[in-house]
Short mmCIF file of C-alpha atoms in Angstrom, two decimals:
data_model
loop_
_atom_site.label_atom_id
_atom_site.label_comp_id
_atom_site.label_asym_id
_atom_site.label_seq_id
_atom_site.Cartn_x
_atom_site.Cartn_y
_atom_site.Cartn_z
CA MET A 1180 15.16 -42.19 2.86
CA GLU A 1181 12.25 -40.75 0.93
CA GLN A 1182 9.85 -41.71 3.73
CA ARG A 1183 12.04 -39.99 6.29
CA LEU A 1184 12.11 -36.83 4.20
CA ASP A 1185 8.33 -37.02 3.90
CA ARG A 1186 7.96 -37.36 7.65
CA LEU A 1187 10.38 -34.48 8.24
CA ALA A 1188 8.52 -32.28 5.77
CA GLN A 1189 5.24 -33.17 7.47
CA ARG A 1190 6.67 -32.24 10.87
CA VAL A 1191 7.94 -28.92 9.55
CA ALA A 1192 4.54 -28.24 8.00
CA ASP A 1193 2.74 -29.17 11.25
CA THR A 1194 5.05 -26.94 13.29
CA GLY A 1195 4.52 -24.08 10.86
CA LEU A 1196 0.76 -24.54 11.03
CA THR A 1197 0.83 -24.55 14.84
CA ALA A 1198 2.95 -21.39 14.82
CA ILE A 1199 0.52 -19.66 12.47
CA GLN A 1200 -2.44 -20.74 14.59
CA PHE A 1201 -0.69 -19.43 17.71
CA VAL A 1202 0.00 -16.06 16.09
CA ALA A 1203 -3.62 -15.88 14.86
CA PHE A 1204 -4.82 -16.74 18.38
CA VAL A 1205 -2.68 -14.03 19.97
CA GLY A 1206 -3.72 -11.54 17.29
CA GLN A 1207 -7.40 -12.23 17.88
CA ALA A 1208 -6.94 -11.94 21.64
CA ILE A 1209 -5.19 -8.56 21.30
CA ARG A 1210 -7.92 -7.37 18.94
CA LEU A 1211 -10.61 -8.38 21.42
CA ILE A 1212 -8.83 -6.56 24.27
CA MET A 1213 -8.57 -3.39 22.18
CA GLN A 1214 -12.18 -3.59 21.00
CA SER A 1215 -13.40 -4.25 24.54
CA PHE A 1216 -11.65 -1.24 26.03
CA HIS A 1217 -12.62 0.91 23.05
CA LEU A 1218 -16.29 -0.01 23.55
CA LEU A 1219 -15.98 0.43 27.31
CA VAL A 1220 -14.84 4.02 26.80
CA ARG A 1221 -16.52 5.04 23.55
CA GLY A 1222 -19.46 2.60 23.53
CA PRO A 1223 -22.07 4.92 25.09
CA SER A 1224 -21.44 7.63 22.49
CA ILE A 1225 -21.65 5.26 19.52
CA GLY A 1226 -24.71 3.32 20.62
CA GLN A 1227 -22.81 0.27 21.86
CA PRO A 1228 -22.55 0.70 25.63
CA VAL A 1229 -21.06 -2.04 27.77
CA ARG A 1230 -23.82 -2.59 30.33
CA LEU A 1231 -22.88 -2.48 34.02
CA ARG A 1232 -25.53 -5.15 34.61
CA HIS A 1233 -23.66 -7.58 32.32
CA VAL A 1234 -20.33 -6.85 34.05
CA VAL A 1235 -21.93 -7.43 37.47
CA GLU A 1236 -23.41 -10.73 36.23
CA GLU A 1237 -19.92 -11.80 35.15
CA ILE A 1238 -18.42 -10.74 38.50
CA ILE A 1239 -21.03 -12.87 40.25
CA SER A 1240 -20.66 -15.93 38.02
CA GLY A 1241 -16.88 -15.74 37.68
CA GLY A 1242 -16.04 -14.36 41.11
CA ILE A 1243 -18.57 -14.63 43.90
CA GLN A 1244 -19.66 -18.14 42.94
CA SER A 1245 -16.01 -19.24 43.03
CA LEU A 1246 -15.50 -17.89 46.55
CA PRO A 1247 -16.27 -21.06 48.54
CA VAL A 1248 -13.91 -23.28 46.56
CA VAL A 1249 -11.20 -20.58 46.49
CA ILE A 1250 -11.41 -20.12 50.27
CA LEU A 1251 -11.38 -23.89 50.86
CA MET A 1252 -8.38 -24.47 48.59
CA ALA A 1253 -6.47 -21.44 49.87
CA ALA A 1254 -7.04 -22.46 53.49
CA THR A 1255 -5.87 -25.98 52.71
CA ILE A 1256 -2.72 -24.64 51.05
CA GLY A 1257 -2.09 -22.39 54.06
CA ILE A 1258 -2.30 -25.36 56.43
CA MET A 1259 -0.15 -27.56 54.16
CA LEU A 1260 2.53 -24.88 53.90
CA SER A 1261 2.48 -24.48 57.68
CA ILE A 1262 2.86 -28.23 58.22
CA GLN A 1263 5.73 -28.46 55.75
CA GLY A 1264 7.32 -25.22 56.98
CA ILE A 1265 7.31 -26.31 60.61
CA HIS A 1266 8.61 -29.75 59.64
CA SER A 1267 11.50 -28.32 57.57
CA LEU A 1268 12.46 -25.50 59.92
CA ARG A 1269 12.42 -27.81 62.96
CA ILE A 1270 15.57 -29.44 61.54
CA PHE A 1271 17.35 -26.15 62.18
CA GLY A 1272 15.45 -25.39 65.38
CA ALA A 1273 13.81 -22.44 63.62
CA GLU A 1274 10.17 -23.49 63.45
CA THR A 1275 9.10 -20.21 65.08
CA GLN A 1276 10.15 -18.49 61.86
CA VAL A 1277 7.47 -20.30 59.85
CA SER A 1278 5.25 -17.22 59.70
CA PHE A 1279 7.89 -15.44 57.60
CA GLY A 1280 7.84 -18.28 55.09
CA LEU A 1281 4.09 -18.05 54.76
CA ALA A 1282 4.17 -14.26 54.49
CA LEU A 1283 6.75 -14.36 51.71
CA SER A 1284 5.26 -17.19 49.67
CA ILE A 1285 1.47 -16.94 49.93
CA PRO A 1286 0.75 -13.41 48.64
CA ARG A 1287 3.52 -13.51 46.08
CA GLU A 1288 3.09 -17.01 44.74
CA PHE A 1289 0.51 -19.44 46.08
CA ALA A 1290 -2.60 -17.28 46.38
CA PRO A 1291 -2.51 -15.96 42.79
CA LEU A 1292 -1.49 -19.33 41.36
CA ILE A 1293 -4.10 -21.43 43.18
CA THR A 1294 -6.85 -18.89 42.55
CA GLY A 1295 -5.87 -18.61 38.90
CA ILE A 1296 -5.99 -22.37 38.44
CA ILE A 1297 -9.37 -22.70 40.18
CA VAL A 1298 -10.88 -19.85 38.17
CA ALA A 1299 -9.39 -21.24 34.96
CA GLY A 1300 -11.09 -24.57 35.62
CA ARG A 1301 -14.35 -22.92 36.46
CA SER A 1302 -14.70 -19.68 34.51
CA GLY A 1303 -12.40 -20.46 31.57
CA SER A 1304 -14.32 -23.60 30.69
CA GLN A 1305 -17.64 -21.89 31.37
CA LEU A 1306 -16.73 -19.05 28.98
CA ALA A 1307 -15.58 -21.39 26.24
CA SER A 1308 -18.68 -23.58 26.49
CA ARG A 1309 -21.11 -20.66 26.78
CA ILE A 1310 -19.67 -18.75 23.83
CA GLY A 1311 -19.15 -21.91 21.78
CA SER A 1312 -22.73 -22.94 22.41
CA MET A 1313 -23.92 -19.46 21.43
CA ARG A 1314 -21.98 -19.75 18.19
CA LEU A 1315 -23.44 -23.15 17.39
CA ASN A 1316 -26.98 -21.92 18.12
CA GLY A 1317 -26.53 -18.86 15.91
CA GLU A 1318 -26.96 -16.55 18.92
CA ILE A 1319 -23.85 -14.54 18.07
CA ASP A 1320 -25.10 -14.02 14.51
CA ALA A 1321 -28.47 -13.03 15.97
CA LEU A 1322 -26.82 -10.39 18.16
CA THR A 1323 -24.93 -9.01 15.17
CA VAL A 1324 -28.01 -8.68 12.98
CA MET A 1325 -29.83 -6.99 15.87
CA GLY A 1326 -27.09 -4.36 15.68
CA ILE A 1327 -25.61 -5.46 19.00
CA SER A 1328 -21.84 -5.87 18.97
CA PRO A 1329 -21.03 -9.33 20.38
CA VAL A 1330 -17.80 -7.85 21.73
CA ARG A 1331 -19.61 -5.35 23.93
CA PHE A 1332 -22.41 -7.78 24.85
CA ILE A 1333 -20.35 -10.88 25.63
CA VAL A 1334 -16.60 -10.32 25.43
CA ALA A 1335 -16.15 -6.99 27.23
CA PRO A 1336 -18.32 -7.89 30.25
CA ALA A 1337 -16.54 -11.24 30.64
CA LEU A 1338 -13.09 -9.66 30.37
CA ILE A 1339 -13.83 -6.72 32.65
CA GLY A 1340 -15.76 -8.92 35.09
CA LEU A 1341 -12.77 -11.20 35.52
CA LEU A 1342 -10.33 -8.28 35.72
CA ILE A 1343 -12.34 -7.06 38.70
CA SER A 1344 -13.20 -10.36 40.35
CA LEU A 1345 -9.88 -12.20 40.12
CA PRO A 1346 -7.83 -9.64 42.14
CA ILE A 1347 -10.62 -9.67 44.76
CA LEU A 1348 -10.53 -13.47 44.84
CA VAL A 1349 -6.74 -13.42 45.16
CA ALA A 1350 -7.00 -10.99 48.08
CA VAL A 1351 -9.56 -13.26 49.76
CA ALA A 1352 -7.40 -16.31 49.04
CA THR A 1353 -4.37 -14.60 50.59
CA VAL A 1354 -6.25 -13.74 53.76
CA ALA A 1355 -7.88 -17.21 53.95
CA SER A 1356 -4.58 -18.98 53.42
CA LEU A 1357 -2.67 -16.92 55.96
CA THR A 1358 -5.51 -17.19 58.49
CA ALA A 1359 -5.70 -20.96 58.15
CA GLY A 1360 -1.91 -21.17 58.46
CA GLN A 1361 -1.99 -18.93 61.54
CA LEU A 1362 -4.65 -21.06 63.20
CA TYR A 1363 -2.64 -24.22 62.57
CA ILE A 1364 0.62 -22.63 63.78
CA GLU A 1365 -1.04 -21.32 66.95
CA ALA A 1366 -2.54 -24.72 67.63
CA THR A 1367 0.70 -26.65 67.07
CA ILE A 1368 3.60 -24.44 68.17
CA GLY A 1369 1.70 -21.81 70.13
CA ILE A 1370 2.60 -18.63 68.22
CA ALA A 1371 -0.05 -16.08 69.15
CA SER A 1372 -2.22 -14.47 66.52
CA GLN A 1373 -0.83 -10.95 67.12
CA ALA A 1374 2.76 -12.18 66.83
CA PHE A 1375 1.99 -14.05 63.63
CA TRP A 1376 0.35 -11.06 61.94
CA ALA A 1377 3.08 -8.73 63.17
CA ASP A 1378 5.66 -11.03 61.52
CA VAL A 1379 3.61 -11.13 58.32
CA LEU A 1380 3.19 -7.37 58.11
CA SER A 1381 6.86 -6.80 58.85
CA VAL A 1382 8.02 -8.70 55.77
CA VAL A 1383 5.28 -8.15 53.19
CA THR A 1384 6.20 -5.16 51.04
CA MET A 1385 4.41 -3.19 48.37
CA VAL A 1386 6.48 -5.09 45.80
CA ASP A 1387 4.99 -8.36 47.08
CA LEU A 1388 1.49 -6.93 46.79
CA ALA A 1389 2.27 -5.64 43.30
CA HIS A 1390 3.36 -9.18 42.40
CA CYS A 1391 0.19 -10.60 43.92
CA PHE A 1392 -2.27 -8.30 42.16
CA GLY A 1393 -0.21 -7.94 39.00
CA LYS A 1394 -0.37 -11.70 38.57
CA ALA A 1395 -4.10 -11.65 39.28
CA VAL A 1396 -4.64 -9.15 36.47
CA LEU A 1397 -2.37 -11.10 34.11
CA PHE A 1398 -4.18 -14.36 34.87
CA ALA A 1399 -7.55 -12.66 34.41
CA PHE A 1400 -6.50 -11.59 30.91
CA LEU A 1401 -5.24 -15.08 30.10
CA ILE A 1402 -8.28 -16.97 31.43
CA SER A 1403 -10.91 -14.73 29.86
CA LEU A 1404 -9.21 -14.39 26.49
CA ILE A 1405 -8.38 -18.08 26.13
CA GLY A 1406 -11.96 -19.02 27.06
CA ILE A 1407 -13.45 -16.42 24.72
CA VAL A 1408 -11.20 -17.09 21.72
CA MET A 1409 -11.66 -20.86 22.04
CA GLY A 1410 -15.42 -20.41 22.34
CA LEU A 1411 -15.53 -18.16 19.30
CA GLY A 1412 -13.54 -20.75 17.35
CA VAL A 1413 -16.21 -23.43 17.80
CA SER A 1414 -17.89 -24.53 14.61
CA GLY A 1415 -19.46 -27.79 13.57
CA GLY A 1416 -21.11 -29.63 16.42
CA ALA A 1417 -21.27 -30.72 20.02
CA GLU A 1418 -18.07 -32.75 19.78
CA VAL A 1419 -16.07 -29.66 18.78
CA LEU A 1420 -17.69 -27.75 21.62
CA GLY A 1421 -16.65 -30.43 24.11
CA ARG A 1422 -13.10 -30.41 22.77
CA ALA A 1423 -12.91 -26.60 22.95
CA THR A 1424 -14.15 -26.62 26.54
CA THR A 1425 -11.61 -29.20 27.67
CA SER A 1426 -8.87 -27.59 25.66
CA SER A 1427 -9.61 -24.16 27.12
CA VAL A 1428 -9.04 -25.47 30.67
CA VAL A 1429 -5.78 -27.18 29.75
CA THR A 1430 -4.57 -24.14 27.80
CA CYS A 1431 -5.58 -21.72 30.58
CA ILE A 1432 -3.76 -23.72 33.27
CA GLY A 1433 -0.71 -24.15 31.03
CA ALA A 1434 -0.66 -20.44 30.24
CA ILE A 1435 -1.03 -19.49 33.92
CA ILE A 1436 1.84 -21.73 34.97
CA ALA A 1437 4.02 -20.50 32.11
CA ALA A 1438 3.22 -16.86 32.90
CA ASP A 1439 3.83 -17.43 36.61
CA THR A 1440 7.21 -19.02 35.89
CA ALA A 1441 8.16 -16.20 33.54
CA VAL A 1442 7.23 -13.57 36.14
CA ALA A 1443 9.17 -15.44 38.84
CA LEU A 1444 12.25 -15.64 36.62
CA LEU A 1445 12.11 -12.11 35.29
CA LEU A 1446 11.06 -10.11 38.38
CA MET H 1370 -28.37 6.54 -4.47
CA SER H 1371 -31.32 4.15 -4.07
CA ARG H 1372 -33.54 4.45 -0.99
CA ALA H 1373 -35.15 1.02 -1.42
CA PRO H 1374 -34.96 -1.04 1.78
CA ILE H 1375 -32.40 -3.25 0.13
CA THR H 1376 -30.55 -3.17 -3.16
CA VAL H 1377 -28.15 -5.92 -4.18
CA THR H 1378 -25.75 -5.03 -6.97
CA ASN H 1379 -23.55 -7.53 -8.81
CA LEU H 1380 -23.14 -9.62 -5.67
CA THR H 1381 -20.63 -12.44 -5.87
CA GLY H 1382 -19.87 -14.29 -2.69
CA GLY H 1383 -19.02 -17.59 -1.11
CA TYR H 1384 -16.63 -19.34 1.21
CA ASN H 1385 -12.84 -19.53 1.32
CA GLY H 1386 -12.43 -17.83 -2.02
CA THR H 1387 -14.88 -20.16 -3.79
CA ALA H 1388 -17.84 -18.32 -5.27
CA VAL H 1389 -21.23 -19.78 -4.40
CA ILE H 1390 -23.26 -16.73 -5.43
CA HIS H 1391 -22.59 -15.26 -8.84
CA ASN H 1392 -23.27 -11.68 -9.94
CA CYS H 1393 -26.70 -11.36 -8.34
CA ASN H 1394 -28.85 -8.25 -8.62
CA MET H 1395 -32.00 -7.73 -6.61
CA GLN H 1396 -34.05 -5.01 -5.03
CA ILE H 1397 -36.89 -5.13 -2.56
CA ALA H 1398 -39.37 -2.28 -2.59
CA ALA H 1399 -41.13 -0.83 0.43
CA GLY H 1400 -44.08 -2.96 1.52
CA GLU H 1401 -43.13 -5.86 -0.74
CA ILE H 1402 -42.90 -9.55 0.19
CA VAL H 1403 -40.15 -11.20 -1.81
CA VAL H 1404 -39.69 -14.93 -1.57
CA ILE H 1405 -36.22 -16.24 -2.36
CA MET H 1406 -36.53 -19.82 -3.57
CA GLY H 1407 -34.22 -22.49 -4.76
CA GLY H 1408 -33.37 -26.12 -4.26
CA SER H 1409 -30.90 -27.47 -1.75
CA GLY H 1410 -27.40 -26.18 -2.46
CA SER H 1411 -28.68 -23.34 -4.63
CA GLY H 1412 -26.97 -20.79 -2.40
CA LYS H 1413 -30.03 -19.39 -0.59
CA SER H 1414 -28.48 -19.43 2.88
CA THR H 1415 -25.20 -17.94 1.69
CA PHE H 1416 -27.12 -15.26 -0.21
CA LEU H 1417 -29.07 -14.45 2.95
CA ARG H 1418 -25.90 -14.17 5.04
CA HIS H 1419 -24.58 -11.62 2.55
CA LEU H 1420 -27.83 -9.66 2.71
CA ILE H 1421 -27.96 -9.43 6.51
CA GLY H 1422 -24.40 -8.27 7.07
CA LEU H 1423 -22.88 -11.53 8.25
CA LYS H 1424 -20.66 -12.17 5.25
CA PRO H 1425 -18.81 -9.61 3.16
CA PRO H 1426 -19.19 -10.31 -0.55
CA MET H 1427 -16.25 -11.15 -2.77
CA GLU H 1428 -17.53 -8.61 -5.27
CA GLY H 1429 -20.50 -6.30 -5.56
CA ASP H 1430 -22.46 -4.44 -2.95
CA VAL H 1431 -25.46 -4.63 -0.65
CA GLN H 1432 -27.19 -1.38 0.21
CA LEU H 1433 -29.59 -1.09 3.12
CA PHE H 1434 -31.81 2.00 2.90
CA GLY H 1435 -29.40 3.52 0.41
CA GLU H 1436 -26.23 2.95 2.45
CA SER H 1437 -23.60 0.42 1.54
CA LEU H 1438 -23.51 -2.34 4.15
CA TYR H 1439 -19.96 -3.50 3.63
CA SER H 1440 -18.01 -0.35 2.77
CA VAL H 1441 -18.56 1.09 6.24
CA ASP H 1442 -16.79 0.23 9.50
CA GLU H 1443 -18.21 -2.32 11.94
CA ILE H 1444 -19.94 0.21 14.19
CA ALA H 1445 -21.64 1.90 11.22
CA ARG H 1446 -22.69 -1.53 9.92
CA LEU H 1447 -24.21 -2.40 13.30
CA ARG H 1448 -26.10 0.92 13.18
CA LEU H 1449 -27.48 0.03 9.75
CA LEU H 1450 -28.47 -3.44 10.94
CA LYS H 1451 -30.63 -1.89 13.68
CA GLY H 1452 -33.01 -1.01 10.85
CA ILE H 1453 -33.71 -4.61 9.89
CA GLY H 1454 -35.15 -7.65 11.62
CA VAL H 1455 -34.03 -11.21 11.06
CA ALA H 1456 -35.84 -14.38 12.08
CA PHE H 1457 -33.41 -17.27 11.77
CA GLN H 1458 -34.45 -20.76 10.77
CA SER H 1459 -33.49 -22.16 14.18
CA GLY H 1460 -34.84 -19.13 16.03
CA ALA H 1461 -31.36 -18.34 17.41
CA LEU H 1462 -32.94 -17.11 20.63
CA LEU H 1463 -30.57 -16.39 23.49
CA SER H 1464 -30.94 -19.57 25.49
CA SER H 1465 -30.24 -17.94 28.85
CA LEU H 1466 -33.06 -15.41 28.42
CA THR H 1467 -36.82 -15.95 28.69
CA VAL H 1468 -39.17 -15.39 25.76
CA ALA H 1469 -40.00 -11.89 27.01
CA GLU H 1470 -36.34 -11.03 27.58
CA ASN H 1471 -35.46 -12.20 24.08
CA VAL H 1472 -38.14 -10.04 22.49
CA ALA H 1473 -37.24 -7.12 24.75
CA LEU H 1474 -33.53 -7.31 23.93
CA PRO H 1475 -33.50 -5.03 20.84
CA LEU H 1476 -35.78 -2.57 22.64
CA ILE H 1477 -33.55 -2.45 25.73
CA GLU H 1478 -30.40 -2.08 23.66
CA HIS H 1479 -31.60 0.37 21.04
CA SER H 1480 -34.36 2.46 22.55
CA GLU H 1481 -34.68 4.86 25.44
CA LEU H 1482 -38.02 3.39 26.49
CA ASP H 1483 -38.70 2.65 30.14
CA ARG H 1484 -39.17 -0.91 31.38
CA GLU H 1485 -42.93 -0.61 31.64
CA THR H 1486 -43.33 0.54 28.04
CA ILE H 1487 -40.96 -2.17 26.84
CA GLY H 1488 -43.06 -4.73 28.71
CA VAL H 1489 -46.21 -3.52 26.95
CA ILE H 1490 -44.52 -3.64 23.52
CA VAL H 1491 -43.18 -7.14 24.22
CA ARG H 1492 -46.68 -8.37 25.10
CA MET H 1493 -48.06 -6.70 21.95
CA LYS H 1494 -45.48 -8.43 19.76
CA LEU H 1495 -46.07 -11.77 21.44
CA ASP H 1496 -49.81 -11.29 20.99
CA PHE H 1497 -49.12 -10.54 17.32
CA VAL H 1498 -47.47 -13.93 16.90
CA GLY H 1499 -50.03 -15.70 19.08
CA LEU H 1500 -47.77 -16.33 22.06
CA LEU H 1501 -49.19 -14.02 24.71
CA GLY H 1502 -48.87 -15.72 28.08
CA LYS H 1503 -45.59 -17.47 27.21
CA GLU H 1504 -43.39 -14.60 28.39
CA ASP H 1505 -41.67 -16.47 31.19
CA LEU H 1506 -40.77 -19.63 29.30
CA LEU H 1507 -37.19 -20.37 28.29
CA PRO H 1508 -36.35 -21.23 24.66
CA SER H 1509 -35.65 -24.82 25.73
CA GLU H 1510 -39.29 -25.10 26.82
CA LEU H 1511 -40.71 -24.10 23.42
CA SER H 1512 -41.73 -26.19 20.42
CA GLY H 1513 -40.15 -25.62 17.00
CA GLY H 1514 -43.08 -23.54 15.81
CA MET H 1515 -43.09 -21.44 18.97
CA LEU H 1516 -39.35 -20.80 18.63
CA LYS H 1517 -39.84 -19.49 15.11
CA ARG H 1518 -42.72 -17.28 16.20
CA VAL H 1519 -40.71 -15.82 19.10
CA ALA H 1520 -37.89 -15.19 16.61
CA VAL H 1521 -40.39 -13.30 14.43
CA ALA H 1522 -41.61 -11.31 17.45
CA ARG H 1523 -38.02 -10.37 18.27
CA ALA H 1524 -37.29 -9.51 14.63
CA ILE H 1525 -40.22 -7.06 14.53
CA ALA H 1526 -39.72 -5.67 18.04
CA LEU H 1527 -38.35 -2.38 16.74
CA ASP H 1528 -40.85 -2.24 13.84
CA PRO H 1529 -38.10 -2.48 11.20
CA ARG H 1530 -38.84 -1.45 7.64
CA LEU H 1531 -37.33 -4.68 6.37
CA THR H 1532 -37.49 -8.17 7.87
CA PHE H 1533 -35.73 -11.32 6.72
CA MET H 1534 -37.08 -14.75 7.51
CA ASP H 1535 -35.09 -17.89 6.91
CA GLU H 1536 -37.25 -20.94 6.23
CA PRO H 1537 -40.05 -19.77 8.52
CA SER H 1538 -42.34 -22.72 7.84
CA ALA H 1539 -39.76 -25.49 7.41
CA GLY H 1540 -40.42 -28.49 9.60
CA LEU H 1541 -43.70 -27.14 10.94
CA ASP H 1542 -47.07 -28.81 10.80
CA PRO H 1543 -49.38 -27.37 8.12
CA VAL H 1544 -51.56 -25.48 10.60
CA VAL H 1545 -48.65 -23.66 12.25
CA ALA H 1546 -47.03 -23.07 8.84
CA ALA H 1547 -50.25 -21.52 7.54
CA ALA H 1548 -50.45 -19.31 10.65
CA LEU H 1549 -46.91 -18.08 9.99
CA ASP H 1550 -47.81 -17.30 6.39
CA GLU H 1551 -50.77 -15.26 7.60
CA LEU H 1552 -48.45 -13.51 10.01
CA ILE H 1553 -46.06 -12.48 7.24
CA ILE H 1554 -48.92 -11.08 5.18
CA LYS H 1555 -50.19 -9.24 8.27
CA LEU H 1556 -46.74 -7.64 8.74
CA ARG H 1557 -46.91 -6.21 5.24
CA ASP H 1558 -50.56 -5.17 5.40
CA THR H 1559 -50.65 -3.69 8.89
CA LEU H 1560 -47.13 -2.35 9.32
CA GLY H 1561 -46.17 -1.72 5.68
CA MET H 1562 -43.09 -3.82 6.26
CA SER H 1563 -40.93 -5.24 3.47
CA VAL H 1564 -40.29 -8.93 4.03
CA ALA H 1565 -37.70 -11.19 2.40
CA VAL H 1566 -38.51 -14.83 2.97
CA VAL H 1567 -36.05 -17.59 2.14
CA THR H 1568 -37.88 -20.84 1.66
CA HIS H 1569 -38.27 -23.93 -0.44
CA GLU H 1570 -41.90 -24.45 0.62
CA LEU H 1571 -43.77 -23.88 -2.63
CA GLU H 1572 -47.24 -23.65 -1.16
CA SER H 1573 -46.14 -21.03 1.34
CA ALA H 1574 -44.21 -19.10 -1.31
CA PHE H 1575 -47.17 -18.93 -3.68
CA LYS H 1576 -49.45 -17.81 -0.88
CA ILE H 1577 -47.39 -14.92 0.47
CA ALA H 1578 -45.17 -13.67 -2.35
CA ASP H 1579 -45.59 -10.41 -4.19
CA ARG H 1580 -42.52 -11.47 -6.10
CA ILE H 1581 -40.48 -14.65 -6.28
CA VAL H 1582 -36.74 -14.73 -6.88
CA VAL H 1583 -35.32 -18.11 -7.88
CA LEU H 1584 -31.72 -18.96 -7.14
CA ASP H 1585 -30.14 -21.81 -9.05
CA ARG H 1586 -26.52 -22.81 -8.52
CA GLY H 1587 -25.80 -19.32 -7.19
CA HIS H 1588 -27.43 -17.44 -10.07
CA ILE H 1589 -30.72 -15.57 -9.97
CA ILE H 1590 -32.53 -17.22 -12.85
CA PHE H 1591 -35.95 -15.73 -12.28
CA SER H 1592 -37.60 -12.74 -10.66
CA GLY H 1593 -41.33 -12.19 -11.09
CA SER H 1594 -44.82 -12.67 -9.74
CA VAL H 1595 -46.46 -15.95 -8.80
CA ALA H 1596 -48.42 -15.94 -12.06
CA GLU H 1597 -45.22 -15.32 -14.03
CA ILE H 1598 -43.30 -18.15 -12.38
CA LYS H 1599 -46.13 -20.57 -13.02
CA ALA H 1600 -46.14 -19.53 -16.68
CA SER H 1601 -42.36 -19.66 -17.03
CA SER H 1602 -41.02 -21.79 -19.86
CA ASN H 1603 -37.65 -22.25 -18.15
CA GLN H 1604 -37.23 -26.00 -17.61
CA ARG H 1605 -35.29 -25.63 -14.36
CA ILE H 1606 -38.01 -23.41 -12.90
CA GLN H 1607 -40.67 -25.84 -14.00
CA ASN H 1608 -38.68 -28.66 -12.41
CA LEU H 1609 -38.48 -26.66 -9.19
CA ILE H 1610 -42.15 -25.73 -8.97
CA ASN H 1611 -43.37 -29.13 -10.11
CA ARG H 1612 -40.93 -30.93 -7.79
CA ILE H 1613 -39.28 -32.86 -10.61
CA ALA H 1614 -35.81 -34.24 -9.87
CA GLU H 1615 -32.98 -33.02 -12.09
CA ASP H 1616 -32.62 -35.25 -15.13
CA GLU H 1617 -29.02 -36.33 -14.72
CA GLU H 1618 -27.66 -38.67 -17.33
CA PHE H 1619 -27.42 -42.09 -15.75
CA ASP H 1620 -24.45 -44.17 -16.76
CA PRO H 1621 -24.52 -47.57 -14.99
CA GLU H 1622 -20.76 -48.05 -15.29
CA THR H 1623 -19.91 -44.64 -13.77
CA HIS H 1624 -22.48 -45.24 -11.06
CA LEU H 1625 -20.91 -48.60 -10.23
CA ARG H 1626 -17.45 -47.04 -10.10
CA ARG H 1627 -18.77 -44.40 -7.68
CA LEU H 1628 -20.24 -47.09 -5.45
CA VAL H 1629 -16.94 -48.96 -5.19
CA GLY H 1630 -15.04 -45.71 -4.71
CA GLU H 1631 -13.14 -45.69 -7.99
CA ALA H 1632 -14.66 -42.53 -9.36
#
């Protein structure tokens, strides 16, 4: 009986600790967002400007370098959806309607989700390992004692870079996915390109695009902040850095899927 | 209000609510080299972190150039820190930047100088530390001594009035260590810079110090010249400078209990 009570108490304590850590994590993330935007606006007048060069570097490393894999994955998803769509709709003799299925699902759901997951695996882990490694090497302390705010030098460029690059990547992924789907559909059931795009444009609304780019912005916040906060939390040694890097990817993907589900349910 | 480069008043600090530094007072005058000494675990590194703005004290105050370092907001603190240079023990160079880019960083961020002028200053600073010609190397391509010297070049890039150096000669061969000592003296003599050096290298300390401050278990137990420390009658100071291990009472039974994990 006593052992059971001990175990129960331990579980309650562990749950409480996890809850506190979660709140601290969210608090730090919100603080970093506020500091980043404050420095973006007020930085030049207080001697802490966020450099355009650093933002561009982040756009290149987080965005442009992800383009090939995003295009490849998006195109693959477009073809897979076309295959499955044609297969399912053929049961009802409605396979010619497959373009509507692609138009309704890719911009709204698949393009942001796939792009988010790819960027989380690439940029989220890169951020966590880069910032964690900088912490271990004392580089963040060095920036501080040089009078350079680490938030404006590291955090703000990474956050803003991803807020710019992820919507662009999602737009590219949408086009790549729909194009690949169109090519497959034309090759298999003979729907012409013009007819396909006319169908797509007839059903995609501004609300769908708002979903698409709204999710991109939401995922950009999640990926960058999880990577940054986990990187900043690294202390000790290489093992902790490795754990933080792995953990950042898992957390980013989990957060993206949870956020995507919440958006789908609520909107 | 004092205008000394740094004034430490009743500083108590540490980690997680546990004091490691106790009620320390210290001042460094303009153009003075102060060596902060102490054995392992004496609190030197913690003390340094309080002095350079990385750790708010539990009590007391640190003033840089007459302004309190910790009673101002973060932006004001960063502005104050622009006036000092810090060379970390590990170098703490930005690993993604070359030697030249590391040294140029404070100049790019805090001055309005054009690229060409910054390039000239960077080469001057690297020449000062004997590393001219190494501009394009990455930190990973440098030896330990070179890393420390680049860190010094970066620390003095903006010609600060006060520079901190953490264990500058630790782990270096005697020739490189002696060169670094000469460099520190040169900083004072040619640039009129105040330098605070944290070290446990006695030979180096005696060579460069205008004044030595000894930390022991978080307390400043001595502050004086090289001649004064050598003449000190304090047993702990004599133990430190004569490299004599602390005379702990040895009880075989307690020792045995410790070995088997009972005590």
